[in-house]
PDB file of C-alpha atoms in Angstrom:
ATOM      1  CA  PHE W 740      14.608  96.186-173.731  1.00  0.00           C
ATOM      2  CA  PRO W 741      12.651  95.399-175.742  1.00  0.00           C
ATOM      3  CA  GLY W 742      11.681  98.736-177.253  1.00  0.00           C
ATOM      4  CA  PRO W 743       8.069  99.953-177.102  1.00  0.00           C
ATOM      5  CA  THR W 744       5.499  97.653-178.674  1.00  0.00           C
ATOM      6  CA  ILE W 745       3.764  99.577-181.466  1.00  0.00           C
ATOM      7  CA  ARG W 746       0.200  98.556-182.432  1.00  0.00           C
ATOM      8  CA  ARG W 747      -1.600 100.100-185.370  1.00  0.00           C
ATOM      9  CA  LEU W 748      -4.693  99.371-187.412  1.00  0.00           C
ATOM     10  CA  THR W 749      -4.117  98.240-190.969  1.00  0.00           C
ATOM     11  CA  SER W 750      -4.273 101.125-193.512  1.00  0.00           C
ATOM     12  CA  GLN W 751      -3.544 103.605-190.706  1.00  0.00           C
ATOM     13  CA  THR W 752      -0.482 105.684-191.634  1.00  0.00           C
ATOM     14  CA  THR W 753       2.173 105.550-188.922  1.00  0.00           C
ATOM     15  CA  THR W 754       5.233 107.791-188.607  1.00  0.00           C
ATOM     16  CA  VAL W 755       8.192 106.621-186.528  1.00  0.00           C
ATOM     17  CA  THR W 756      11.233 108.815-185.839  1.00  0.00           C
ATOM     18  CA  LEU W 757      14.500 107.160-184.797  1.00  0.00           C
ATOM     19  CA  VAL W 758      16.796 109.448-182.781  1.00  0.00           C
ATOM     20  CA  ASN W 759      20.342 108.179-182.227  1.00  0.00           C
ATOM     21  CA  ASN W 760      21.481 109.469-178.844  1.00  0.00           C
ATOM     22  CA  LEU W 761      24.056 106.708-178.402  1.00  0.00           C
ATOM     23  CA  PRO W 762      27.799 107.414-178.029  1.00  0.00           C
ATOM     24  CA  ALA W 763      29.924 107.774-181.146  1.00  0.00           C
ATOM     25  CA  ALA W 764      31.315 104.254-180.665  1.00  0.00           C
ATOM     26  CA  ALA W 765      27.887 102.812-181.447  1.00  0.00           C
ATOM     27  CA  GLY W 766      28.035 104.292-184.930  1.00  0.00           C
ATOM     28  CA  GLU W 767      25.181 105.146-187.272  1.00  0.00           C
ATOM     29  CA  LEU W 768      21.819 103.427-186.907  1.00  0.00           C
ATOM     30  CA  THR W 769      18.889 102.554-189.103  1.00  0.00           C
ATOM     31  CA  LEU W 770      15.495 101.016-188.375  1.00  0.00           C
ATOM     32  CA  HIS W 771      14.049  98.088-190.280  1.00  0.00           C
ATOM     33  CA  ASN W 772      10.387  97.186-189.768  1.00  0.00           C
ATOM     34  CA  HIS W 773      10.750  93.452-190.331  1.00  0.00           C
ATOM     35  CA  GLY W 774       7.770  92.126-192.293  1.00  0.00           C
ATOM     36  CA  ASN W 775       6.327  95.487-193.227  1.00  0.00           C
ATOM     37  CA  HIS W 776       5.615  96.517-196.834  1.00  0.00           C
ATOM     38  CA  SER W 777       7.615  99.732-197.138  1.00  0.00           C
ATOM     39  CA  SER W 778       9.086 101.970-199.805  1.00  0.00           C
ATOM     40  CA  PRO W 779      12.928 101.888-200.006  1.00  0.00           C
ATOM     41  CA  GLU W 780      13.446 105.139-198.107  1.00  0.00           C
ATOM     42  CA  ASN W 781      11.230 103.836-195.295  1.00  0.00           C
ATOM     43  CA  ASP W 782      12.700 100.341-195.056  1.00  0.00           C
ATOM     44  CA  GLY W 783      15.784 100.775-192.884  1.00  0.00           C
ATOM     45  CA  GLN W 784      18.522 100.446-195.484  1.00  0.00           C
ATOM     46  CA  PRO W 785      21.804  99.000-194.106  1.00  0.00           C
ATOM     47  CA  ASP W 786      23.980 101.736-195.646  1.00  0.00           C
ATOM     48  CA  ALA W 787      21.644 104.638-196.485  1.00  0.00           C
ATOM     49  CA  PHE W 788      19.173 106.981-194.724  1.00  0.00           C
ATOM     50  CA  LEU W 789      21.218 106.603-191.514  1.00  0.00           C
ATOM     51  CA  ALA W 790      20.898 108.344-188.141  1.00  0.00           C
ATOM     52  CA  ALA W 791      24.293 109.601-186.921  1.00  0.00           C
ATOM     53  CA  PRO W 792      25.266 109.316-183.243  1.00  0.00           C
ATOM     54  CA  GLY W 793      24.927 112.409-181.107  1.00  0.00           C
ATOM     55  CA  GLY W 794      21.294 113.146-181.953  1.00  0.00           C
ATOM     56  CA  GLY W 795      20.956 112.311-185.634  1.00  0.00           C
ATOM     57  CA  SER W 796      17.490 111.179-186.681  1.00  0.00           C
ATOM     58  CA  THR W 797      15.588 109.474-189.458  1.00  0.00           C
ATOM     59  CA  THR W 798      11.812 109.392-189.943  1.00  0.00           C
ATOM     60  CA  TYR W 799       9.967 106.422-191.418  1.00  0.00           C
ATOM     61  CA  THR W 800       6.409 106.392-192.727  1.00  0.00           C
ATOM     62  CA  TYR W 801       4.379 103.169-192.826  1.00  0.00           C
ATOM     63  CA  THR W 802       1.186 103.439-194.866  1.00  0.00           C
ATOM     64  CA  GLY W 803      -0.386 100.169-193.739  1.00  0.00           C
ATOM     65  CA  THR W 804      -1.232  99.370-197.359  1.00  0.00           C
ATOM     66  CA  GLU W 805      -0.019  96.738-199.794  1.00  0.00           C
ATOM     67  CA  ALA W 806      -0.605  96.427-203.559  1.00  0.00           C
ATOM     68  CA  GLY W 807      -3.326  99.083-203.404  1.00  0.00           C
ATOM     69  CA  GLY W 808      -5.206  97.443-200.511  1.00  0.00           C
ATOM     70  CA  ASN W 809      -4.921  97.181-196.762  1.00  0.00           C
ATOM     71  CA  GLU W 810      -1.872  95.364-195.450  1.00  0.00           C
ATOM     72  CA  ARG W 811      -3.023  92.193-193.718  1.00  0.00           C
ATOM     73  CA  GLY W 812      -2.880  91.932-189.949  1.00  0.00           C
ATOM     74  CA  ALA W 813       0.452  90.495-188.845  1.00  0.00           C
ATOM     75  CA  PHE W 814       2.980  90.258-186.029  1.00  0.00           C
ATOM     76  CA  GLN W 815       6.067  92.168-187.145  1.00  0.00           C
ATOM     77  CA  TRP W 816       9.106  93.556-185.349  1.00  0.00           C
ATOM     78  CA  TYR W 817      11.627  96.340-185.767  1.00  0.00           C
ATOM     79  CA  HIS W 818      15.375  96.366-185.253  1.00  0.00           C
ATOM     80  CA  ASP W 819      18.556  98.146-186.228  1.00  0.00           C
ATOM     81  CA  HIS W 820      19.749  97.035-189.668  1.00  0.00           C
ATOM     82  CA  ARG W 821      23.172  98.668-189.975  1.00  0.00           C
ATOM     83  CA  MET W 822      25.619  96.924-192.276  1.00  0.00           C
ATOM     84  CA  ASP W 823      27.986  94.492-190.468  1.00  0.00           C
ATOM     85  CA  VAL W 824      26.658  95.227-186.944  1.00  0.00           C
ATOM     86  CA  THR W 825      22.978  94.219-187.113  1.00  0.00           C
ATOM     87  CA  GLY W 826      23.521  91.173-184.903  1.00  0.00           C
ATOM     88  CA  ARG W 827      25.484  93.139-182.326  1.00  0.00           C
ATOM     89  CA  ASN W 828      22.946  95.957-182.168  1.00  0.00           C
ATOM     90  CA  VAL W 829      19.953  93.637-181.830  1.00  0.00           C
ATOM     91  CA  TRP W 830      21.841  91.780-179.079  1.00  0.00           C
ATOM     92  CA  MET W 831      22.424  95.111-177.314  1.00  0.00           C
ATOM     93  CA  GLY W 832      18.684  95.796-177.270  1.00  0.00           C
ATOM     94  CA  LEU W 833      17.815  97.732-180.425  1.00  0.00           C
ATOM     95  CA  ALA W 834      14.652  95.774-181.195  1.00  0.00           C
ATOM     96  CA  GLY W 835      10.938  95.826-180.441  1.00  0.00           C
ATOM     97  CA  MET W 836       7.577  94.476-181.573  1.00  0.00           C
ATOM     98  CA  TYR W 837       5.228  95.978-184.156  1.00  0.00           C
ATOM     99  CA  ILE W 838       1.694  94.623-184.487  1.00  0.00           C
ATOM    100  CA  ILE W 839      -0.759  95.377-187.300  1.00  0.00           C
ATOM    101  CA  ASP W 840      -4.337  94.774-186.185  1.00  0.00           C
ATOM    102  CA  ASP W 841      -6.959  93.935-188.806  1.00  0.00           C
ATOM    103  CA  PRO W 842     -10.596  94.584-187.744  1.00  0.00           C
ATOM    104  CA  ALA W 843     -11.606  91.857-190.218  1.00  0.00           C
ATOM    105  CA  ASP W 844      -9.873  89.173-188.136  1.00  0.00           C
ATOM    106  CA  PRO W 845     -12.180  86.865-186.118  1.00  0.00           C
ATOM    107  CA  GLN W 846     -13.594  88.653-183.098  1.00  0.00           C
ATOM    108  CA  THR W 847     -13.538  85.384-181.154  1.00  0.00           C
ATOM    109  CA  LEU W 848      -9.749  85.548-180.740  1.00  0.00           C
ATOM    110  CA  PRO W 849      -8.446  86.622-177.319  1.00  0.00           C
ATOM    111  CA  ALA W 850      -7.886  90.383-177.264  1.00  0.00           C
ATOM    112  CA  GLY W 851      -6.832  93.203-174.978  1.00  0.00           C
ATOM    113  CA  GLU W 852      -4.966  91.983-171.898  1.00  0.00           C
ATOM    114  CA  PHE W 853      -5.389  88.416-173.163  1.00  0.00           C
ATOM    115  CA  ASP W 854      -3.349  89.128-176.320  1.00  0.00           C
ATOM    116  CA  VAL W 855       0.267  88.910-175.148  1.00  0.00           C
ATOM    117  CA  PRO W 856       3.365  89.586-177.334  1.00  0.00           C
ATOM    118  CA  LEU W 857       6.513  87.757-176.188  1.00  0.00           C
ATOM    119  CA  LEU W 858      10.055  88.509-177.422  1.00  0.00           C
ATOM    120  CA  ILE W 859      12.546  85.694-176.732  1.00  0.00           C
ATOM    121  CA  ALA W 860      16.292  86.368-176.864  1.00  0.00           C
ATOM    122  CA  ASP W 861      19.374  84.633-175.474  1.00  0.00           C
ATOM    123  CA  LEU W 862      22.033  86.947-174.037  1.00  0.00           C
ATOM    124  CA  SER W 863      25.195  86.837-171.936  1.00  0.00           C
ATOM    125  CA  PHE W 864      26.292  89.147-169.131  1.00  0.00           C
ATOM    126  CA  ASP W 865      29.654  90.017-167.601  1.00  0.00           C
ATOM    127  CA  ALA W 866      30.547  90.137-163.882  1.00  0.00           C
ATOM    128  CA  ASN W 867      28.915  93.591-163.613  1.00  0.00           C
ATOM    129  CA  ASN W 868      25.671  92.353-165.200  1.00  0.00           C
ATOM    130  CA  GLN W 869      26.395  94.276-168.395  1.00  0.00           C
ATOM    131  CA  LEU W 870      25.668  92.737-171.781  1.00  0.00           C
ATOM    132  CA  ALA W 871      28.664  90.874-173.182  1.00  0.00           C
ATOM    133  CA  TYR W 872      28.823  90.405-176.962  1.00  0.00           C
ATOM    134  CA  ARG W 873      31.614  88.448-178.640  1.00  0.00           C
ATOM    135  CA  PHE W 874      31.379  88.042-182.390  1.00  0.00           C
ATOM    136  CA  ASP W 875      31.527  84.451-183.648  1.00  0.00           C
ATOM    137  CA  LEU W 876      31.370  83.481-187.315  1.00  0.00           C
ATOM    138  CA  THR W 877      29.550  80.261-186.396  1.00  0.00           C
ATOM    139  CA  GLY W 878      26.797  82.173-184.563  1.00  0.00           C
ATOM    140  CA  VAL W 879      26.550  84.120-181.318  1.00  0.00           C
ATOM    141  CA  THR W 880      24.602  82.480-178.488  1.00  0.00           C
ATOM    142  CA  GLY W 881      23.984  83.560-174.916  1.00  0.00           C
ATOM    143  CA  ASP W 882      23.768  81.667-171.638  1.00  0.00           C
ATOM    144  CA  HIS W 883      20.591  83.368-170.399  1.00  0.00           C
ATOM    145  CA  ILE W 884      17.209  83.182-172.148  1.00  0.00           C
ATOM    146  CA  LEU W 885      15.072  86.279-171.588  1.00  0.00           C
ATOM    147  CA  VAL W 886      11.421  86.888-172.395  1.00  0.00           C
ATOM    148  CA  ASN W 887      10.544  90.563-172.878  1.00  0.00           C
ATOM    149  CA  GLY W 888      13.895  91.411-171.293  1.00  0.00           C
ATOM    150  CA  VAL W 889      13.313  89.364-168.135  1.00  0.00           C
ATOM    151  CA  SER W 890      15.273  86.324-166.997  1.00  0.00           C
ATOM    152  CA  GLN W 891      13.097  83.509-165.582  1.00  0.00           C
ATOM    153  CA  PRO W 892       9.890  85.482-166.267  1.00  0.00           C
ATOM    154  CA  TYR W 893       6.567  84.827-164.577  1.00  0.00           C
ATOM    155  CA  PHE W 894       3.164  85.811-165.938  1.00  0.00           C
ATOM    156  CA  GLU W 895      -0.048  85.299-164.005  1.00  0.00           C
ATOM    157  CA  VAL W 896      -2.895  84.067-166.202  1.00  0.00           C
ATOM    158  CA  GLY W 897      -6.611  83.663-165.765  1.00  0.00           C
ATOM    159  CA  ASP W 898      -8.765  80.591-166.174  1.00  0.00           C
ATOM    160  CA  ARG W 899      -9.286  81.163-169.887  1.00  0.00           C
ATOM    161  CA  LYS W 900      -7.706  81.269-173.381  1.00  0.00           C
ATOM    162  CA  TYR W 901      -4.788  83.571-174.264  1.00  0.00           C
ATOM    163  CA  ARG W 902      -3.334  84.624-177.599  1.00  0.00           C
ATOM    164  CA  LEU W 903       0.465  84.481-177.411  1.00  0.00           C
ATOM    165  CA  ARG W 904       2.498  86.197-180.143  1.00  0.00           C
ATOM    166  CA  ILE W 905       6.020  84.783-179.929  1.00  0.00           C
ATOM    167  CA  LEU W 906       9.072  86.344-181.607  1.00  0.00           C
ATOM    168  CA  ASN W 907      12.531  84.779-181.759  1.00  0.00           C
ATOM    169  CA  ALA W 908      14.857  87.799-181.563  1.00  0.00           C
ATOM    170  CA  SER W 909      18.001  85.744-180.941  1.00  0.00           C
ATOM    171  CA  ASN W 910      21.059  86.125-183.173  1.00  0.00           C
ATOM    172  CA  TYR W 911      21.477  82.425-183.901  1.00  0.00           C
ATOM    173  CA  ARG W 912      19.543  80.174-181.510  1.00  0.00           C
ATOM    174  CA  SER W 913      16.345  78.360-182.491  1.00  0.00           C
ATOM    175  CA  TYR W 914      13.691  77.294-179.975  1.00  0.00           C
ATOM    176  CA  ASP W 915      11.554  74.178-179.834  1.00  0.00           C
ATOM    177  CA  LEU W 916       8.444  75.518-178.118  1.00  0.00           C
ATOM    178  CA  ALA W 917       6.274  73.215-176.016  1.00  0.00           C
ATOM    179  CA  LEU W 918       4.158  73.441-172.877  1.00  0.00           C
ATOM    180  CA  SER W 919       5.666  71.772-169.812  1.00  0.00           C
ATOM    181  CA  ASN W 920       2.487  69.806-169.088  1.00  0.00           C
ATOM    182  CA  GLY W 921       2.329  68.356-172.609  1.00  0.00           C
ATOM    183  CA  GLN W 922      -0.867  70.241-173.414  1.00  0.00           C
ATOM    184  CA  PRO W 923      -1.224  71.070-177.141  1.00  0.00           C
ATOM    185  CA  MET W 924      -1.232  74.593-178.509  1.00  0.00           C
ATOM    186  CA  LEU W 925      -3.471  75.908-181.259  1.00  0.00           C
ATOM    187  CA  GLN W 926      -1.302  77.652-183.832  1.00  0.00           C
ATOM    188  CA  ILE W 927      -3.276  80.415-185.531  1.00  0.00           C
ATOM    189  CA  GLY W 928      -0.602  82.449-187.294  1.00  0.00           C
ATOM    190  CA  THR W 929       2.944  83.031-188.499  1.00  0.00           C
ATOM    191  CA  GLU W 930       4.905  86.161-189.392  1.00  0.00           C
ATOM    192  CA  SER W 931       2.676  86.466-192.474  1.00  0.00           C
ATOM    193  CA  GLY W 932      -0.524  86.738-190.452  1.00  0.00           C
ATOM    194  CA  LEU W 933      -3.323  84.326-189.638  1.00  0.00           C
ATOM    195  CA  LEU W 934      -3.289  80.820-191.102  1.00  0.00           C
ATOM    196  CA  PRO W 935      -6.208  79.722-193.315  1.00  0.00           C
ATOM    197  CA  ALA W 936      -7.254  77.474-190.420  1.00  0.00           C
ATOM    198  CA  PRO W 937      -5.860  76.771-186.930  1.00  0.00           C
ATOM    199  CA  VAL W 938      -3.414  73.876-186.507  1.00  0.00           C
ATOM    200  CA  ARG W 939      -3.138  71.806-183.333  1.00  0.00           C
ATOM    201  CA  ARG W 940       0.541  71.511-182.365  1.00  0.00           C
ATOM    202  CA  SER W 941       2.395  69.823-179.512  1.00  0.00           C
ATOM    203  CA  ARG W 942       5.721  71.481-180.469  1.00  0.00           C
ATOM    204  CA  ILE W 943       6.728  74.424-182.677  1.00  0.00           C
ATOM    205  CA  LEU W 944      10.282  75.021-183.931  1.00  0.00           C
ATOM    206  CA  ILE W 945      11.024  78.705-184.408  1.00  0.00           C
ATOM    207  CA  GLY W 946      14.243  80.133-185.898  1.00  0.00           C
ATOM    208  CA  PRO W 947      15.817  83.601-185.562  1.00  0.00           C
ATOM    209  CA  ALA W 948      13.485  86.445-186.662  1.00  0.00           C
ATOM    210  CA  GLU W 949      10.530  84.048-187.053  1.00  0.00           C
ATOM    211  CA  ARG W 950       7.192  84.670-185.367  1.00  0.00           C
ATOM    212  CA  VAL W 951       4.390  82.336-184.390  1.00  0.00           C
ATOM    213  CA  GLU W 952       0.958  82.988-182.898  1.00  0.00           C
ATOM    214  CA  VAL W 953      -0.747  80.434-180.681  1.00  0.00           C
ATOM    215  CA  VAL W 954      -3.839  80.201-178.530  1.00  0.00           C
ATOM    216  CA  VAL W 955      -3.327  78.433-175.207  1.00  0.00           C
ATOM    217  CA  ASP W 956      -6.265  77.459-173.007  1.00  0.00           C
ATOM    218  CA  PHE W 957      -5.387  77.773-169.313  1.00  0.00           C
ATOM    219  CA  ALA W 958      -8.881  76.740-168.183  1.00  0.00           C
ATOM    220  CA  ASN W 959      -8.757  74.143-165.387  1.00  0.00           C
ATOM    221  CA  GLN W 960      -4.964  74.456-165.250  1.00  0.00           C
ATOM    222  CA  LEU W 961      -4.798  76.625-162.115  1.00  0.00           C
TER     223      LEU W 961
END
């Protein structure tokens, strides 16, 4: 957890096959590419085109196009979308990040190892360190906050700018993002892609399923 991060160029056709090897108790699964422009049969329907447990599979094709042109570069994500159990299945780890890269985007943005996708999720664990999910009509929250599946994560940075793509994959919890030293962040994008112009932000509130892209300058901070 999370699942593999998929990165594709815009207009590049991508085929993804979901194979459900989970026990029968997990039920049927589907895969929704959240933010992608897809035809109905490739959009992870909650009660159709399902993959049955025990090895059932479904294949999805993403064309990377929109309204006859290239789909714009954006930070998307994928997750199970089964009727009535989406929240439970995302909590149990059936989610990952999907990034569409647009060669037309500014080449001055941090790239490669300096372009870092981050999936934030709050989870709870039982005495055996197994995920514990208890449905709550008012919203399910956890007592541990994980980033890319790691509790209390640590990431070593260089003396330079980084592009951070941040996804809130929590069931219910929102996050008020800020840097501990009070340094501002430069917001460059949302789930819809790059903003018309960067915005200087000291805090960013992000709700479930929302994404935000920021550039943080770590120069002279080491």
